[in-house]
XYZ file of C-alpha atoms in Angstrom:
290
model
C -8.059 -26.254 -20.514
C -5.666 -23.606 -19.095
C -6.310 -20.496 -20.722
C -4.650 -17.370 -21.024
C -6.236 -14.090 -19.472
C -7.688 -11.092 -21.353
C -5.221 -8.617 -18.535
C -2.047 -10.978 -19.226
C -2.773 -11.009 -23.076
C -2.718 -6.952 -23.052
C 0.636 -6.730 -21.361
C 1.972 -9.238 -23.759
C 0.819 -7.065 -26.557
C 2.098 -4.045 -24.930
C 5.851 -5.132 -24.544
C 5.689 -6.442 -28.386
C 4.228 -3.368 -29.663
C 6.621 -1.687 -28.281
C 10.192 -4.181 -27.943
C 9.372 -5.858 -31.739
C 10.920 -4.575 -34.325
C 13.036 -2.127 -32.209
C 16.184 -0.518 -32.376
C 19.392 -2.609 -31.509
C 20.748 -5.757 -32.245
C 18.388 -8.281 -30.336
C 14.331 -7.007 -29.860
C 11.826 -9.272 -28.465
C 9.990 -11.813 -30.565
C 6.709 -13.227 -30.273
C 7.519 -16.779 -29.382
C 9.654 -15.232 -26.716
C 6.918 -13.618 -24.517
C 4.768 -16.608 -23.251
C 1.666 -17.014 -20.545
C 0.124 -20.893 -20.703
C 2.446 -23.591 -20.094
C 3.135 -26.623 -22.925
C 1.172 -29.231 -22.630
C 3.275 -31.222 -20.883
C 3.533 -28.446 -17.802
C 2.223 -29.317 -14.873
C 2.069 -26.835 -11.547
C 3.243 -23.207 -10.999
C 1.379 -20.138 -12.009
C 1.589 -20.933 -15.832
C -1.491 -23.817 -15.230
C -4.453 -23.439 -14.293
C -7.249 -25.406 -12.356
C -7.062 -28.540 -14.675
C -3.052 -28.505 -14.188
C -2.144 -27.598 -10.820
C -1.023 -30.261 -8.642
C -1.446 -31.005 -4.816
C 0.256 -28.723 -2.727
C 0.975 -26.544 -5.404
C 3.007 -23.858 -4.389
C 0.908 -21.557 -6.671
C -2.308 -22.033 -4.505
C -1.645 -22.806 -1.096
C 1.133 -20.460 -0.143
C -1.743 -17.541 -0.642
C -5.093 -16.747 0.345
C -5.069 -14.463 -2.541
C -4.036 -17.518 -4.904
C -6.701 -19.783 -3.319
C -9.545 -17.387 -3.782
C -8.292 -16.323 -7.568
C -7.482 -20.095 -8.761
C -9.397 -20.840 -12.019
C -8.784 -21.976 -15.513
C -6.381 -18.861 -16.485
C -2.903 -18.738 -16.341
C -1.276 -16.313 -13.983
C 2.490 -16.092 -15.104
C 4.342 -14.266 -17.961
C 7.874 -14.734 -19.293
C 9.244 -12.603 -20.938
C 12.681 -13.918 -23.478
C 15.972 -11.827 -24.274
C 16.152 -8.490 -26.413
C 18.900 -5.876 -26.854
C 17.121 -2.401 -27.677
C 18.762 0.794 -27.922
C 16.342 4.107 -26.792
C 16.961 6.917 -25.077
C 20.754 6.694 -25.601
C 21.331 3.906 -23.908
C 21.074 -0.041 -24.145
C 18.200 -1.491 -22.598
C 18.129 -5.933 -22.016
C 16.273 -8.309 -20.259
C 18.319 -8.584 -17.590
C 18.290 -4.191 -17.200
C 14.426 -4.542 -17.435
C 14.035 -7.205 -14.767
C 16.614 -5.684 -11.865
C 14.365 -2.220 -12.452
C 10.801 -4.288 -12.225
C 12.658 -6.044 -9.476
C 13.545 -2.746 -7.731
C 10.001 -1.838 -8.525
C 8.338 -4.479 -6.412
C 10.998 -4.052 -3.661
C 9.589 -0.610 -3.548
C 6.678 -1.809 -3.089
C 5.058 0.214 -5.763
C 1.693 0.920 -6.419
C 1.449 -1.059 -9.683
C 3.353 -4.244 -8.334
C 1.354 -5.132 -5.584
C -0.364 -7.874 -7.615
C 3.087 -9.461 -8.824
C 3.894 -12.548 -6.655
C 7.385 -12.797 -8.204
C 10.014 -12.581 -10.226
C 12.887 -14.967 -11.276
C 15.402 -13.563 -13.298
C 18.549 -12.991 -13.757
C 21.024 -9.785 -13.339
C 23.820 -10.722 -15.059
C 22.598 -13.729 -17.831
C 24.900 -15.877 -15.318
C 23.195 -16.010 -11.748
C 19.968 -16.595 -10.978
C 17.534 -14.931 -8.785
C 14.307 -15.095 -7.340
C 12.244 -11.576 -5.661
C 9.310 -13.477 -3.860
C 6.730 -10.970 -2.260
C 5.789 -14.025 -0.011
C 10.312 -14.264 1.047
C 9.476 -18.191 0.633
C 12.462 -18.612 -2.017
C 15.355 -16.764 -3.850
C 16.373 -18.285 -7.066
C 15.178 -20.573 -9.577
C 16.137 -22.929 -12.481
C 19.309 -21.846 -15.050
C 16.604 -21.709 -18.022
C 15.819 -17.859 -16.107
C 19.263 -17.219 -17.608
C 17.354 -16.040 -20.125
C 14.334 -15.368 -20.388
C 12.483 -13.448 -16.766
C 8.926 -15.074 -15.240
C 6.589 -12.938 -13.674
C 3.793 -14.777 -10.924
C 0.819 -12.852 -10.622
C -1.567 -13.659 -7.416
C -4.450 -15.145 -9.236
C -7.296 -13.229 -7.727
C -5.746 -10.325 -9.386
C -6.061 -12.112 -12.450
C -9.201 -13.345 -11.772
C -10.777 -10.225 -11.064
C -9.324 -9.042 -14.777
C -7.590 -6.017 -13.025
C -5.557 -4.248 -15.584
C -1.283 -5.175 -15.114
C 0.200 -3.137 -17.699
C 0.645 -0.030 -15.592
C 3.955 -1.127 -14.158
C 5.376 -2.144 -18.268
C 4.343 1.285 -18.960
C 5.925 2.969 -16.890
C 9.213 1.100 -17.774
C 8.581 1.646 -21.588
C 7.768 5.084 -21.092
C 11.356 5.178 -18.498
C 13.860 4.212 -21.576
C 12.053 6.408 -24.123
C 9.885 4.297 -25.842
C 6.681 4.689 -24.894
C 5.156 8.763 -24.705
C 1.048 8.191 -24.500
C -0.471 5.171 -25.898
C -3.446 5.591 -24.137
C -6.581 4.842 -25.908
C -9.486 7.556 -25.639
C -11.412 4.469 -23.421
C -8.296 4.609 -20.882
C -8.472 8.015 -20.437
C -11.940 8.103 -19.739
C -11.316 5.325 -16.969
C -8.808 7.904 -15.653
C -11.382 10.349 -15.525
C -13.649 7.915 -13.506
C -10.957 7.239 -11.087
C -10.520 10.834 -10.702
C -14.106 11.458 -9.728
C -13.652 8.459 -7.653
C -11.156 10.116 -5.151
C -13.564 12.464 -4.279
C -15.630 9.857 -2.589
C -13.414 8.302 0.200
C -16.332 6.482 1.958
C -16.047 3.172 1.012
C -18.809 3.070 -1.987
C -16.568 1.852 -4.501
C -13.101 0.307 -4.724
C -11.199 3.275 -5.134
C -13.087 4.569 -1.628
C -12.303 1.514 -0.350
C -8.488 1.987 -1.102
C -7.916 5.509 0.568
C -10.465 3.866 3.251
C -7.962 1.384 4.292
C -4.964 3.849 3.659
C -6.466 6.692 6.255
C -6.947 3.848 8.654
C -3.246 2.396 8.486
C -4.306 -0.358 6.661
C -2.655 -2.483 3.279
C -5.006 -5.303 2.093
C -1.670 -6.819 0.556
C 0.937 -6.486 3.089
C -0.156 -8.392 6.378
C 0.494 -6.520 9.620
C 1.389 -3.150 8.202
C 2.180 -0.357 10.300
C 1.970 2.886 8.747
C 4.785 5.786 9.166
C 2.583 8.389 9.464
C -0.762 9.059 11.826
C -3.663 7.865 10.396
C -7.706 8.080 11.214
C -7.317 5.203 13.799
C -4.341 6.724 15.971
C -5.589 10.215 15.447
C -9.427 8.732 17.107
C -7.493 7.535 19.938
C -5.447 10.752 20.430
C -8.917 12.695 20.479
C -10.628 9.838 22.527
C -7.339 10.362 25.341
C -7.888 14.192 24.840
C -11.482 14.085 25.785
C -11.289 11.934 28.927
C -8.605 13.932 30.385
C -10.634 16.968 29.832
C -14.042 15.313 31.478
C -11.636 14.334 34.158
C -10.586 18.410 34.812
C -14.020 19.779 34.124
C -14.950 17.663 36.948
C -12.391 18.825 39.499
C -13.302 21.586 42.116
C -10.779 24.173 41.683
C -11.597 26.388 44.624
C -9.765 26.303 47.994
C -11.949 28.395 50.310
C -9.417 28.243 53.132
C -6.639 29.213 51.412
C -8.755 32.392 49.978
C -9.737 33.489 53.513
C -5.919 32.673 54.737
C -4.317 35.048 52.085
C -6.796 37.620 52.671
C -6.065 37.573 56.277
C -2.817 37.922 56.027
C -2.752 40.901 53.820
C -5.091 42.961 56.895
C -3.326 44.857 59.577
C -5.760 45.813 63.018
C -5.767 49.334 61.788
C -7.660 48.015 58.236
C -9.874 45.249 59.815
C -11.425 47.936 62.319
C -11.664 50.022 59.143
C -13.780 47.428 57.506
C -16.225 47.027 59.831
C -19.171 48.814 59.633
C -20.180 51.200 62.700
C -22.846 49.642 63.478
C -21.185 45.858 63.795
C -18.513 47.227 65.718
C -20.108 46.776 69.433
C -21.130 43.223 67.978
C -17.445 42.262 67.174
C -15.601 43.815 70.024
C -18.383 41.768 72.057
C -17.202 38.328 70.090
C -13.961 38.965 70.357
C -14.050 39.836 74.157
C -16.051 36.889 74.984
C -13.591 34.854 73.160
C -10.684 36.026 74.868
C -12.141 35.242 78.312
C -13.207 31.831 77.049
């Protein structure tokens, strides 16, 4: 039986915690934030393994879907509300064009969402897919905004609330929430960074990152150098130096030429010694004859 996930279930009860029962005309209500599909729902990222159907688009458009796919749901909608925070008015369709621009960004925290359907204006209706397979959806997104999730994210129980956070915490209604268990995890993850080598998944993140690598974006090409282009660089560096520190610098001819040239008779006769001079003038007699 489809199920829904412990990491889906904890951003549900994030956005009611925090959209129930607040200020404004219209806030969110339970039956309005959803994960499992009815009963009578068959494919799509609300089933699971006992309701997906062949070819559904939900496993076989993603490696990361095929691997993940198990009994848990990995979809979210989230229904209509009309809150008022921070001085202004915050709706469904403000909150979904700014988790939208979110994933366009390509944001840290949005790299497990596979989409979004939603609409801007509770008229149109529009689909953000990270895969660019399709761009809209059915009128019922009119009102109320699905979130896909690649299901080896869910799978792997990886926490998604990060992203509704930081929206909550971007129209004023959410300071620190954090429980004292969360904030030790961030303490982890801070000793983490100090050990880059690859010995645990945060290593294995700024791994990838130093070498110019994305494990969700195929055939990225980083902006700046990384460890792999910088290696080269070095490797280039070294073989053109092996290839000078090999080369024999030293023209003998052209030595005794410019030293030649700078002797007049008068400083050559100088420079031999007295007792070479018979010798030379004997050369250089014979020489002339010859």
């Amino acid at each position: 039986m489809t199920r829904a996930p412990a990491n889906l279930l904890a951003v549900r009860s994030l956005l009611l915690t925090h959209l129930d029962n607040a200020p404004g005309p219209d806030d969110l209500e339970p039956g309005e934030v959803g994960i499992v599909g009815d009963s009578a729902h068959r494919g799509g990222y609300h089933c699971g393994s006992d309701r997906v159907v062949v070819n559904d688009y939900s496993v076989v458009e993603s490696p990361r879907d095929r691997a993940g796919l198990t009994l848990d749901a990995a979809a979210l909608d989230v229904g209509q509300f009309d809150v008022r925070s921070g001085g202004r008015t915050n709706t469904l369709a403000s909150f979904s064009v700014w988790c939208v621009a979110q994933c366009a960004a390509n944001a840290a925290d949005t790299r497990d969402i596979r989409e979004i359907i939603y609409s801007p204006d509770g008229s149109t209706v529009k689909r953000w897919d990270r895969l660019g397979k399709r761009t809209s959806g059915d009128s019922s997104h009119r009102w109320h905004t699905h979130f896909s999730f690649f299901r080896d994210a869910i799978k792997a129980g990886r926490d998604q609330r990060p992203l509704f956070r930081r929206y909550l915490s971007s129209i004023g209604l959410l300071e620190d929430d954090m429980t004292p268990e969360e904030h030790n995890w961030l303490a982890t993850v801070h000793k983490n960074l100090t050990v880059l080598d690859g010995r645990n998944p945060v290593g294995q993140i700024y791994t990838r990152m130093a070498l110019g690598e994305d494990a969700t974006v195929p055939n990225f090409t980083s902006a700046h150098p990384t460890l792999r282009s910088i290696g080269a660089q070095l490797s280039a560096l070294q073989t053109a130096l092996t290839a000078l520190s090999n080369r024999d610098f030293t023209d003998e001819p052209a030595i005794v030429a410019g030293v030649l040239a700078s002797l007049t008779p008068e400083k050559i006769a100088a420079a031999i010694p007295p007792n070479m001079a018979k010798q030379v003038a004997d050369e250089l007699a014979r020489r002339l004859v010859a």
